[in-house]
XYZ file of C-alpha atoms in Angstrom:
538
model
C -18.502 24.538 3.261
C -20.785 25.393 0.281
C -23.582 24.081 2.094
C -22.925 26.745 5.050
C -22.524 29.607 3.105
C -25.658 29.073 0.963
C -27.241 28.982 4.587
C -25.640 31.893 5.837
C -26.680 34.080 3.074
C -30.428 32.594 3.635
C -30.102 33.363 7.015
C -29.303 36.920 6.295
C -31.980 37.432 3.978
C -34.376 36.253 6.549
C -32.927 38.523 9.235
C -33.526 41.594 7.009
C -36.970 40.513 5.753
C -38.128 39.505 9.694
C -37.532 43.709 10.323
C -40.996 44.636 7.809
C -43.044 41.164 8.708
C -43.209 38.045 10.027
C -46.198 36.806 8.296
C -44.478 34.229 6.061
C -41.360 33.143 8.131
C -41.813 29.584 7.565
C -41.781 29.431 4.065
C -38.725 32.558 4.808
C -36.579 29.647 6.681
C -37.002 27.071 4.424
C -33.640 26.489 2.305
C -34.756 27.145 -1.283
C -32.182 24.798 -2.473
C -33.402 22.236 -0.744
C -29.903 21.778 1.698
C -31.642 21.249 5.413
C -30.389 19.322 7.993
C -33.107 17.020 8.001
C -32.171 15.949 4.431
C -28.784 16.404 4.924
C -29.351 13.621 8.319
C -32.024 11.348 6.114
C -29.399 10.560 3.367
C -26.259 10.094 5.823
C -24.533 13.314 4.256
C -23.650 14.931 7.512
C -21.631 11.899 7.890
C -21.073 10.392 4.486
C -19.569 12.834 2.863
C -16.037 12.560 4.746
C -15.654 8.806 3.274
C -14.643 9.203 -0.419
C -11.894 11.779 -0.081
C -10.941 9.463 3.311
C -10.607 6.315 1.035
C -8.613 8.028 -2.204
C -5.978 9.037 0.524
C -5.240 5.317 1.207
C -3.678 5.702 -2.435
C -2.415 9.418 -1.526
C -3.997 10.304 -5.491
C -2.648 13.642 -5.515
C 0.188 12.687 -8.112
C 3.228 14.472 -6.582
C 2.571 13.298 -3.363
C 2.190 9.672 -4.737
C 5.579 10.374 -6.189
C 7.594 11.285 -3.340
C 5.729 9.320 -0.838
C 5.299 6.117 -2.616
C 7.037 6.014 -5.689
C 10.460 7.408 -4.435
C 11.086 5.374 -1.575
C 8.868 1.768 -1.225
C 8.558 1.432 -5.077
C 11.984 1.661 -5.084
C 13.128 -0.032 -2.630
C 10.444 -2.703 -2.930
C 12.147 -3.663 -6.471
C 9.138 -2.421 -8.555
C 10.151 0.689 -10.112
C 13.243 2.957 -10.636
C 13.184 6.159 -11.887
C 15.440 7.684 -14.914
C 15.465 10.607 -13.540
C 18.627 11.861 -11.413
C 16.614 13.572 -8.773
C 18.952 15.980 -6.758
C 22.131 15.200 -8.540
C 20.780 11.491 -8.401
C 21.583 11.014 -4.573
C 18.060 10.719 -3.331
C 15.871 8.378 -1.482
C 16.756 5.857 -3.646
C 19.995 5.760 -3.127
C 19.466 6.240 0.666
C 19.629 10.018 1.176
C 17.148 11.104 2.539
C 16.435 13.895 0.740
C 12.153 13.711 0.973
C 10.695 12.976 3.979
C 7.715 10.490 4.220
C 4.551 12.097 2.813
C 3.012 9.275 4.057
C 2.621 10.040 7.335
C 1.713 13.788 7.018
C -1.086 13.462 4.343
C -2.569 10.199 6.495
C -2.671 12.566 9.573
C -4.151 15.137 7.336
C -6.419 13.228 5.676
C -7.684 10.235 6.655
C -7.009 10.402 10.873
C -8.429 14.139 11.081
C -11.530 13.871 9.532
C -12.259 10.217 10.682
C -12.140 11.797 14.130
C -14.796 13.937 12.722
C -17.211 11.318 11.672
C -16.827 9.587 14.866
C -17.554 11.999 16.986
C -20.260 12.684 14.732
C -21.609 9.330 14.324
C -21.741 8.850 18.242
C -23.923 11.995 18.473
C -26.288 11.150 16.110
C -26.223 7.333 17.044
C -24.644 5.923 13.937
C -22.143 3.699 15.107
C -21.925 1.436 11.633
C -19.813 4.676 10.372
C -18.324 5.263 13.296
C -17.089 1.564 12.496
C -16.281 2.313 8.717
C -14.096 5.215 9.887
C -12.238 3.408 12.102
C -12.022 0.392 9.981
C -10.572 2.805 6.823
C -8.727 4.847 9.602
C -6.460 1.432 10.517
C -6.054 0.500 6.861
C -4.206 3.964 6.335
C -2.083 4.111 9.825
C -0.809 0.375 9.313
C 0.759 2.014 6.201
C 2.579 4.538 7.694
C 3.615 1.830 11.025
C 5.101 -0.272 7.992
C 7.451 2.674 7.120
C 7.861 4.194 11.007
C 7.257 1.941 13.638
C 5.959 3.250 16.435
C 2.795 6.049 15.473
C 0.440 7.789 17.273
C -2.850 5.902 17.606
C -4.378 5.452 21.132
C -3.515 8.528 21.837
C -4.260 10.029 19.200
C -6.301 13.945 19.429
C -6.025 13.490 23.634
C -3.399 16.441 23.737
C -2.696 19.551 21.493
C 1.181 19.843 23.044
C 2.397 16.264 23.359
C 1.247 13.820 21.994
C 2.647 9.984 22.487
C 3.755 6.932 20.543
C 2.620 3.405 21.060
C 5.255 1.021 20.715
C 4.354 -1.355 17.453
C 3.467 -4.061 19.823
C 0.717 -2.076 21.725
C -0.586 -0.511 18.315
C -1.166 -4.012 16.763
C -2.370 -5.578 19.550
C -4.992 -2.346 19.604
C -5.463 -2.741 16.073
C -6.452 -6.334 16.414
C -8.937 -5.230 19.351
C -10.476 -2.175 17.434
C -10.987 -4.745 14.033
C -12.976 -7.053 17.052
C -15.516 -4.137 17.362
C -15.712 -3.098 14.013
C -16.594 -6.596 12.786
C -19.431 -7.124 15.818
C -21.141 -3.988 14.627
C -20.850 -3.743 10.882
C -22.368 -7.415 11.016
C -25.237 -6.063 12.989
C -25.409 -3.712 10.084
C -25.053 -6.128 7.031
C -27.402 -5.326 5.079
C -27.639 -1.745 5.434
C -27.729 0.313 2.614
C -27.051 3.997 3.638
C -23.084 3.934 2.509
C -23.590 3.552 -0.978
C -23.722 6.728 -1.709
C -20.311 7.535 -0.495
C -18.429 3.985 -1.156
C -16.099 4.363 -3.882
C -15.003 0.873 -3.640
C -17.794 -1.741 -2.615
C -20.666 0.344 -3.760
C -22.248 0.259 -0.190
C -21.831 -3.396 0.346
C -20.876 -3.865 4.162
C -20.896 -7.873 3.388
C -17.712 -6.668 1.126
C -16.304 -4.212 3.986
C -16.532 -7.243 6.243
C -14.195 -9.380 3.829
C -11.989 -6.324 3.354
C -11.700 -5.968 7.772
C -10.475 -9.711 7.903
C -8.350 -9.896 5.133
C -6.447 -6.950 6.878
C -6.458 -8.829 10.123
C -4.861 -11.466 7.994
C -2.329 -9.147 6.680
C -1.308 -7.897 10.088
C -1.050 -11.503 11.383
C 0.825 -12.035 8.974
C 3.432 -9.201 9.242
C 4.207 -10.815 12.689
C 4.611 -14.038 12.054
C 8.556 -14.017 13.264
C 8.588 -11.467 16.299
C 5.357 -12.939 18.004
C 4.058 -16.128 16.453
C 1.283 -17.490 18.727
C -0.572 -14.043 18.225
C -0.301 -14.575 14.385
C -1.838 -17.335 14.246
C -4.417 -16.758 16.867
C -5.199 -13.637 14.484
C -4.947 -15.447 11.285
C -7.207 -18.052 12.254
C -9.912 -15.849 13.236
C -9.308 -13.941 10.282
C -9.947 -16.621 8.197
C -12.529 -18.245 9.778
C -14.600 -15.856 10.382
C -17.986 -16.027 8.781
C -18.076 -13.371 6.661
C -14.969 -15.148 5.059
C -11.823 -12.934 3.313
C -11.705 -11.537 -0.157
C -12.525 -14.622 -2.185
C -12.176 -13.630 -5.585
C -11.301 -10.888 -8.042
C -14.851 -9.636 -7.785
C -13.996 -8.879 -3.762
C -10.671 -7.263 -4.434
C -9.736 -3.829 -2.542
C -10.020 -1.279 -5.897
C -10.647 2.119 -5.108
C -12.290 4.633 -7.874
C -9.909 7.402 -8.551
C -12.741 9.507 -10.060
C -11.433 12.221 -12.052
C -8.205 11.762 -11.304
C -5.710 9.935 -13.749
C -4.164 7.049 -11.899
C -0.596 8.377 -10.523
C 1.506 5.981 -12.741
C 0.081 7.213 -15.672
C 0.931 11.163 -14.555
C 4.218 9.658 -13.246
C 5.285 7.163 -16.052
C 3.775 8.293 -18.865
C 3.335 12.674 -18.773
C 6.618 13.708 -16.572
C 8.522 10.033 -17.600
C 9.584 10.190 -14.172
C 9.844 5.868 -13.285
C 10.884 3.066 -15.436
C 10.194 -0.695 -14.292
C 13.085 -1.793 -12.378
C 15.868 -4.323 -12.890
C 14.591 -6.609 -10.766
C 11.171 -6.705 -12.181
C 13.185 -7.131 -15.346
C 15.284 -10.236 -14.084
C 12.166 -12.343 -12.218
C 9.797 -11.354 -15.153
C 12.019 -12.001 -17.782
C 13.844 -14.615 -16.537
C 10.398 -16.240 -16.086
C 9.106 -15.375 -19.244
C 6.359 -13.918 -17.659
C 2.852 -13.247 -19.738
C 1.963 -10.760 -17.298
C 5.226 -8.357 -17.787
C 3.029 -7.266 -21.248
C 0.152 -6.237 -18.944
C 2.366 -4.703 -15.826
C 5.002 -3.003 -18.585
C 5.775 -1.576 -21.865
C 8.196 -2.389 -24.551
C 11.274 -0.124 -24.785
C 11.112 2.487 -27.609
C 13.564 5.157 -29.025
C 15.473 4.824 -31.924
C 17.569 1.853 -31.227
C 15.131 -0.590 -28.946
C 17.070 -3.178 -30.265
C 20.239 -2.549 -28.209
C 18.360 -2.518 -25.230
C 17.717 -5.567 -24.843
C 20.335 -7.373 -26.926
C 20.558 -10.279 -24.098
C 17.003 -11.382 -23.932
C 15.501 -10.061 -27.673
C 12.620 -11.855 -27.256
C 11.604 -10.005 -24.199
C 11.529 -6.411 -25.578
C 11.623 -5.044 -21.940
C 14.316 -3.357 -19.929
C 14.516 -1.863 -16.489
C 16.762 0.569 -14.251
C 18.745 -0.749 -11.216
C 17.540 0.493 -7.906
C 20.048 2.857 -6.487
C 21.542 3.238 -9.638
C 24.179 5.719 -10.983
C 22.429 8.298 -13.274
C 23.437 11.035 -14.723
C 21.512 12.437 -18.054
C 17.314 11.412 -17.851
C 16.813 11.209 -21.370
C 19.164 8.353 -21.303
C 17.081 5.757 -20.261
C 13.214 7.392 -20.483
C 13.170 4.699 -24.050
C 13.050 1.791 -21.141
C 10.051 0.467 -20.477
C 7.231 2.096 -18.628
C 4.592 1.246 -16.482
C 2.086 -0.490 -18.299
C -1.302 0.672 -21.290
C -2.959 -0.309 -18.167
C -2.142 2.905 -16.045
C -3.123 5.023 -18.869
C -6.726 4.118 -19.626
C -8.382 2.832 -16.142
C -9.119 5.128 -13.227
C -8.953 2.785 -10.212
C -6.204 1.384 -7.983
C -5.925 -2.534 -6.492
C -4.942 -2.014 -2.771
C -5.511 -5.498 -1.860
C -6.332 -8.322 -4.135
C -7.583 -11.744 -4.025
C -4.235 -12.828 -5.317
C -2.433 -11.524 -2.279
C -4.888 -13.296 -0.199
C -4.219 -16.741 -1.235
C -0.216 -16.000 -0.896
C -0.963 -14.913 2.753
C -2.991 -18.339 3.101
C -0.487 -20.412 1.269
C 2.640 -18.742 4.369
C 0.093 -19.272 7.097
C -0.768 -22.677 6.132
C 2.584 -23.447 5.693
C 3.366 -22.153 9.063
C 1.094 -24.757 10.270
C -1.905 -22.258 11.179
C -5.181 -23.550 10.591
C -6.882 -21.241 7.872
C -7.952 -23.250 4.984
C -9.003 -26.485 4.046
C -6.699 -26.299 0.640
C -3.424 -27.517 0.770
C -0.089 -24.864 0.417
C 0.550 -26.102 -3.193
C -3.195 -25.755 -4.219
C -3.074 -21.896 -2.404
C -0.005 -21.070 -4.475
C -1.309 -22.023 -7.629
C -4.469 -20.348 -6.854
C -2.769 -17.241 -6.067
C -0.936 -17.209 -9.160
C -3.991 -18.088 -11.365
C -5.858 -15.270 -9.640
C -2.878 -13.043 -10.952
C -2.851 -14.227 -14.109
C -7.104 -13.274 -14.432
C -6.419 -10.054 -12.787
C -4.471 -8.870 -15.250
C -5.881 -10.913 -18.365
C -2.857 -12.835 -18.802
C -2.852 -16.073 -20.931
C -0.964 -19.110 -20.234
C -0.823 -19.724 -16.676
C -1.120 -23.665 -17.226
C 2.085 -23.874 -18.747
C 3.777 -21.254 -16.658
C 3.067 -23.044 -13.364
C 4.660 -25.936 -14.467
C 8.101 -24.393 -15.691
C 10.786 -25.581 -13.156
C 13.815 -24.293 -15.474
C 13.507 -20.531 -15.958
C 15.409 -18.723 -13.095
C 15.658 -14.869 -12.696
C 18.279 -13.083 -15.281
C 21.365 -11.182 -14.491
C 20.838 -7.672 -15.425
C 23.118 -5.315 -17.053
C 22.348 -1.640 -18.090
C 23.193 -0.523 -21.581
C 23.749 2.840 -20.852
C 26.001 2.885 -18.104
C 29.621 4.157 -18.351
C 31.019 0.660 -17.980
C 29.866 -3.206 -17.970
C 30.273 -3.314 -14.237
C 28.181 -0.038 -13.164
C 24.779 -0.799 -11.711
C 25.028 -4.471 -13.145
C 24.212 -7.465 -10.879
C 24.150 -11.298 -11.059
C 20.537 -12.816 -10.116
C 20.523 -13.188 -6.624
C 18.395 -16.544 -6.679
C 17.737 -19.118 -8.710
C 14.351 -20.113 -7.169
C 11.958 -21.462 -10.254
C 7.584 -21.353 -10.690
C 7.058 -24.995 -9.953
C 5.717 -25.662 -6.646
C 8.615 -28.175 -5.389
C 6.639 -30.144 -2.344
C 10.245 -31.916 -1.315
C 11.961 -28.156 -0.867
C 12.793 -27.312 2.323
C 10.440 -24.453 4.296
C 12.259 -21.840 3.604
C 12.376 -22.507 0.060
C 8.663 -22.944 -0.009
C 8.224 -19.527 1.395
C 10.848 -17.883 -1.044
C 8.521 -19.325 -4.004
C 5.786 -18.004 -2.247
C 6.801 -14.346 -1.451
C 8.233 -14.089 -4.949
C 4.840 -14.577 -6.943
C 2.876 -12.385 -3.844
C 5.671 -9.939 -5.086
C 4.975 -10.145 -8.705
C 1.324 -9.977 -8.259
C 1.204 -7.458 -5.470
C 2.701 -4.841 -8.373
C 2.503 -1.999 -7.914
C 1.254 -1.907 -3.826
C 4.662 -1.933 -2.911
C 3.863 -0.997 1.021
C 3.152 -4.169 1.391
C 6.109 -5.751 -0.890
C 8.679 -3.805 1.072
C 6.999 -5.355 4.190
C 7.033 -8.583 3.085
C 11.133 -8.126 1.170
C 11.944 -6.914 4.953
C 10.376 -9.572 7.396
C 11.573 -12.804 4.977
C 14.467 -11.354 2.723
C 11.771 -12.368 0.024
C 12.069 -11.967 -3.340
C 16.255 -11.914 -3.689
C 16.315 -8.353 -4.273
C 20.004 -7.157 -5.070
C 21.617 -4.193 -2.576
C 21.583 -0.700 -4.341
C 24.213 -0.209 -6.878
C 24.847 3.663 -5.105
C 24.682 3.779 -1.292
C 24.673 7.020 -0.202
C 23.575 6.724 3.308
C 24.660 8.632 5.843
C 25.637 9.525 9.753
C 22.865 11.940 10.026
C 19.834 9.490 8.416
C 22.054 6.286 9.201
C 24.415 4.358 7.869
C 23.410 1.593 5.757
C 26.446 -0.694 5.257
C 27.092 -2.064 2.248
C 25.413 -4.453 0.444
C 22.611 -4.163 3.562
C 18.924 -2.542 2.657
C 17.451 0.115 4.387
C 14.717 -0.771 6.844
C 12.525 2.020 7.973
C 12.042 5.977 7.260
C 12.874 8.377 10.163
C 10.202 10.279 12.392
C 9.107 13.289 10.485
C 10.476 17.314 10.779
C 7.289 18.750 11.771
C 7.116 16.188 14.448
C 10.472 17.003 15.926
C 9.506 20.664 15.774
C 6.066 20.460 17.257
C 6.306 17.295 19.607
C 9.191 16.473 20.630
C 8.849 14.885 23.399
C 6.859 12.724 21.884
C 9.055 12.030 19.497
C 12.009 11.482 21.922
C 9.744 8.620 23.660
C 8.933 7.112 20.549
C 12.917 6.357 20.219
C 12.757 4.446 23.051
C 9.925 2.151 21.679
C 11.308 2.014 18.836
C 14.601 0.055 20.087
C 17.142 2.309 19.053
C 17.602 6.054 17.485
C 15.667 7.516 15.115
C 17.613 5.819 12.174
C 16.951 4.312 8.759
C 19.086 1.386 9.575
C 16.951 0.461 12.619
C 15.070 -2.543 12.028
C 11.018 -2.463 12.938
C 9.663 -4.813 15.703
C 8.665 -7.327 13.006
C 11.878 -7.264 11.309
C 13.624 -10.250 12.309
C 17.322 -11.273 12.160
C 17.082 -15.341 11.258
C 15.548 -18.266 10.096
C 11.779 -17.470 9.310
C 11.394 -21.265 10.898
């Protein structure tokens, strides 16, 4: 918008010089500040300049809006973080009122589906369909996000009507997103080695090799995700995931990290400047009960001025947590447990996907029989834990991997008002050790619990994952305060999806009223998402 209003004032000028002579209008209508469309088209600008702010919003950076659409609902009820703070009388998202609606969906509309549009439209006009393929690839990354906490979303449809516009049921939007990945791979490969994003690619630095391994290992994902509702077309998407040629993300070096720029990374705003989340109790049960290297990477010890009596059941491990769902009622109470990790504080960039995650999604689908890698399940779960382990520059993975007696803790909260409130018992007793004579299911438990650990903190993806298997154990909320209007969650249940949003009722409702009906029931919290499968995940 700068750019046009240094124009329009140059245009101006020129109009008022053009009534005394015309003698020097070329050199008149040449943009002194050098800003013409021809350089503007030579360096990609016209185009490029959409993708950074279009990539940060996968994160959602702006740090209030991380808070109440991330860190106030799948943080929480992912079992990563809790927050100290008794947010509207401490009934609140996290204790299933639904007092903030999904941010998610609003600021992905906003922000990454609007101006992708743009660049599309743009890119087929000026014939530049490898971003035309980057914004579509980036625009699926960030609507598979918001399907993981809706259901059915507009997609197909989307920008065909300015009164109604209409849902696709989950199974036509993967099945689309699956056919829209085919055409972004065919013509970003006809574009490998192409060098006009880097000037706009906060998170490959222009590679479209890298892009490539990014669009697979999302196909991967998604496979994944429907691995119990429609299991042939997993597999058939998993396999060409991971066979294609350009291969997945393959190590650390590939991982999915996005530069925040100048912006502080939101758990540092979050944990550290408004001490508004805590790790949680189950992070505090698998960790410790683990004796995990990585919780001194991923956390903080507690402080205040008795630490001590914090953690008077596991001394060693100078780390506490706060239940999920738990009764609060004064903040400063437990701000002394422990925060989000040094890490937060000092390095501007968020892990969306890492390689870690990768080998965990290898290690189901090769359990699952699906052909995908030439490794065996145990060698992919080990790798996926040592690529943890490097991420975060954790020591003693050797010895970790082979610990077959440490079991999650049972967790107890110091300050509460009695021994029983927001307590639990561990809800598993699954160990590290790969066990090759466990049973499937087992397997998969051991599995999904390290993908957990080392997914911290993408919890999208965790809550996915906690929803389709029942993987890791997490423990029901300790305060369940559900109700008719959002849904009923009964007790000792989880809730399994966030309603449709207000300004969706208010400006399509109809719409909305046919995405009920794809969505298999009404517009509830308790209503399970297509993938979401009652059973055995055998």
């Amino acid at each position: 918008m700068k750019i046009n209003s240094i124009k329009n004032c140059i245009l101006l000028s020129i109009g008022l010089a053009l009534t005394s002579c015309t003698g020097d209008f070329e050199e008149l209508n040449t943009d002194p500040y050098g800003v013409s469309n021809e350089s503007l088209e030579q360096d990609f600008n016209d185009i490029g300049s959409f993708f950074p702010g279009m990539i940060r919003m996968l994160v959602n950076t702006t740090d209030f809006k991380y808070q109440i659409s991330q860190n106030l609902t799948s943080d929480s009820w992912a079992g990563y973080l809790a927050p100290p703070t008794p947010f509207a009388g401490g009934s609140n998202n996290t204790t299933y009122n639904m007092v903030w609606k999904d941010n998610t969906w609003t600021t992905t509309y906003e922000e990454i589906m609007a101006p992708s549009r743009q660049i599309i439209e743009l890119a087929q006009e000026k014939e530049q369909p490898q971003f035309e393929a980057w914004a579509k690839l980036i625009r699926i990354y960030g609507l598979q996000k918001v399907a993981s906490f809706h259901g059915p979303v507009i997609y197909t449809s989307y920008g065909e009507s300015n009164t109604t516009s209409y849902y696709d049921s989950e199974e036509t939007l993967y099945n689309a997103f699956f056919e829209d990945l085919d055409a972004i791979n065919a013509t970003l490969s006809e574009f490998e080695d192409f060098e006009g994003f880097k000037n706009f690619d906060i998170a490959y630095n222009g590679n479209v090799r890298q892009w490539l391994k990014l669009s697979n290992s999302l196909r991967l994902m998604l496979a994944t995700r429907l691995s119990n509702v429609a299991p042939q077309l997993a597999k058939e998407q998993a396999e060409k995931a991971a066979n294609n040629s350009y291969g997945l993300i393959a190590s650390n070096a590939d991982n999915f990290t996005v530069e925040l720029g100048s912006a502080n990374h939101p758990l540092n705003t979050i944990g550290f400047s408004w001490n508004d989340t805590r790790m949680s109790a189950t992070m505090e049960s698998f960790l410790v009960g683990f004796e995990d290297p990585r919780i001194e990477k991923m956390f903080t010890p507690v402080t205040g001025e008795n630490p001590q009596n914090l953690i008077n059941d596991h001394p060693k491990f100078p780390y506490k947590g706060i239940k999920n769902g738990a009764v609060l009622i004064a903040k400063e109470k437990r701000v002394p447990y422990s925060k989000p990790g040094e890490y937060f504080t000092t390095n501007p960039d968020y892990t969306i996907l890492n390689y870690a995650s990768v080998n965990f999604m290898l290690a189901e689908a090769k359990l699952r029989g699906w052909n995908v890698s030439a490794m065996d399940v145990k060698d992919l779960y080990k790798e996926g834990v040592i690529a943890s382990f490097d991420q975060w520059g954790a020591g003693d993975v050797d010895n970790y991997l082979v610990n077959d007696t440490n079991t999650p803790i049972d967790y107890n909260d110091p300050e509460a008002r009695s021994a029983e409130e927001n307590a639990f018992d561990a809800q598993t007793d699954i160990t590290v050790k790969w066990n090759e004579t466990a049973s499937n299911e087992r397997k998969l438990e051991r599995i999904i619990t390290q993908k957990w650990i080392a997914g911290f903190p993408n919890s999208f993806e965790a809550w996915v994952d906690f929803r389709r298997t029942g993987y890791p154990a997490i423990e029901p909320v300790y305060k369940n305060d559900s109700n008719a209007g959002d849904g009923l969650v009964e007790e000792g249940e989880y809730i399994k999806r966030m309603r449709f949003v207000p300004d969706e009722y208010a400006e399509n409702p109809e719409g909305v009223s046919d995405a009920e009906t794809k969505l298999g029931g009404p517009d509830k919290i308790n209503i399970p998402l297509w993938w979401d499968v009652e059973g055995s995940n055998f």
